[in-house]
Amino acid sequence: VVEDQPRSQRLLRLNLEPLGYRVIVTDRASEATAVVENNDLDLVLLDIKLPDGDGFEVCERIREMSSVPIIILSASV
């Protein structure tokens, strides 16, 4: 989970962990690619607006190194 809002982080964790998922959370674009690189992930939930970068750019960097599914999260309309 790459999300900067603590409430959203908690909500996602509370919904995914009971289903058996191990949830790794970061609130930084700069850390997201390292998390992908250093873990065997089933899915990335990625916010678009992050305090230190753009989620679309993070998506591109992740795609360069992995084919892990990515779901974009956004409150933007």
GROMACS .gro file of C-alpha atoms in nm:
model
   77
    1VAL     CA    1   0.000   0.000   0.000
    2VAL     CA    2   0.148   0.332  -0.111
    3GLU     CA    3  -0.078   0.586   0.059
    4ASP     CA    4  -0.004   0.902   0.257
    5GLN     CA    5  -0.333   0.929   0.446
    6PRO     CA    6  -0.318   0.742   0.781
    7ARG     CA    7  -0.693   0.682   0.782
    8SER     CA    8  -0.681   0.517   0.439
    9GLN     CA    9  -0.377   0.314   0.544
   10ARG     CA   10  -0.565   0.181   0.848
   11LEU     CA   11  -0.878   0.107   0.648
   12LEU     CA   12  -0.686  -0.090   0.386
   13ARG     CA   13  -0.490  -0.281   0.651
   14LEU     CA   14  -0.807  -0.361   0.849
   15ASN     CA   15  -0.973  -0.501   0.538
   16LEU     CA   16  -0.679  -0.694   0.391
   17GLU     CA   17  -0.512  -0.854   0.692
   18PRO     CA   18  -0.818  -1.060   0.797
   19LEU     CA   19  -0.814  -1.207   0.445
   20GLY     CA   20  -0.463  -1.336   0.509
   21TYR     CA   21  -0.263  -1.066   0.332
   22ARG     CA   22   0.057  -0.929   0.481
   23VAL     CA   23   0.027  -0.555   0.430
   24ILE     CA   24   0.333  -0.337   0.379
   25VAL     CA   25   0.260   0.035   0.396
   26THR     CA   26   0.467   0.330   0.281
   27ASP     CA   27   0.360   0.691   0.245
   28ARG     CA   28   0.647   0.788   0.014
   29ALA     CA   29   0.690   0.757  -0.361
   30SER     CA   30   1.064   0.737  -0.299
   31GLU     CA   31   1.022   0.417  -0.093
   32ALA     CA   32   0.765   0.243  -0.312
   33THR     CA   33   1.005   0.101  -0.570
   34ALA     CA   34   1.236  -0.032  -0.298
   35VAL     CA   35   0.942  -0.210  -0.136
   36VAL     CA   36   0.853  -0.371  -0.469
   37GLU     CA   37   1.213  -0.462  -0.539
   38ASN     CA   38   1.274  -0.621  -0.197
   39ASN     CA   39   0.947  -0.812  -0.150
   40ASP     CA   40   0.750  -1.077  -0.335
   41LEU     CA   41   0.420  -0.889  -0.372
   42ASP     CA   42   0.079  -1.002  -0.495
   43LEU     CA   43  -0.055  -0.650  -0.551
   44VAL     CA   44   0.034  -0.281  -0.519
   45LEU     CA   45  -0.234  -0.033  -0.413
   46LEU     CA   46  -0.098   0.303  -0.523
   47ASP     CA   47  -0.222   0.653  -0.444
   48ILE     CA   48  -0.174   0.916  -0.715
   49LYS     CA   49  -0.099   1.217  -0.496
   50LEU     CA   50   0.194   1.154  -0.264
   51PRO     CA   51   0.389   1.412  -0.065
   52ASP     CA   52   0.716   1.344  -0.245
   53GLY     CA   53   0.607   1.243  -0.593
   54ASP     CA   54   0.352   1.147  -0.849
   55GLY     CA   55   0.186   0.806  -0.834
   56PHE     CA   56   0.187   0.773  -1.212
   57GLU     CA   57   0.566   0.809  -1.215
   58VAL     CA   58   0.590   0.549  -0.938
   59CYS     CA   59   0.372   0.320  -1.148
   60GLU     CA   60   0.609   0.358  -1.443
   61ARG     CA   61   0.915   0.282  -1.228
   62ILE     CA   62   0.747  -0.025  -1.078
   63ARG     CA   63   0.648  -0.147  -1.422
   64GLU     CA   64   1.011  -0.127  -1.536
   65MET     CA   65   1.109  -0.386  -1.274
   66SER     CA   66   0.796  -0.592  -1.208
   67SER     CA   67   0.472  -0.716  -1.355
   68VAL     CA   68   0.296  -0.708  -1.016
   69PRO     CA   69  -0.066  -0.594  -1.055
   70ILE     CA   70  -0.117  -0.228  -0.961
   71ILE     CA   71  -0.445  -0.073  -0.855
   72ILE     CA   72  -0.452   0.307  -0.854
   73LEU     CA   73  -0.622   0.470  -0.556
   74SER     CA   74  -0.735   0.829  -0.582
   75ALA     CA   75  -0.980   1.067  -0.423
   76SER     CA   76  -0.923   1.306  -0.712
   77VAL     CA   77  -1.205   1.351  -0.958
   0.00000   0.00000   0.00000
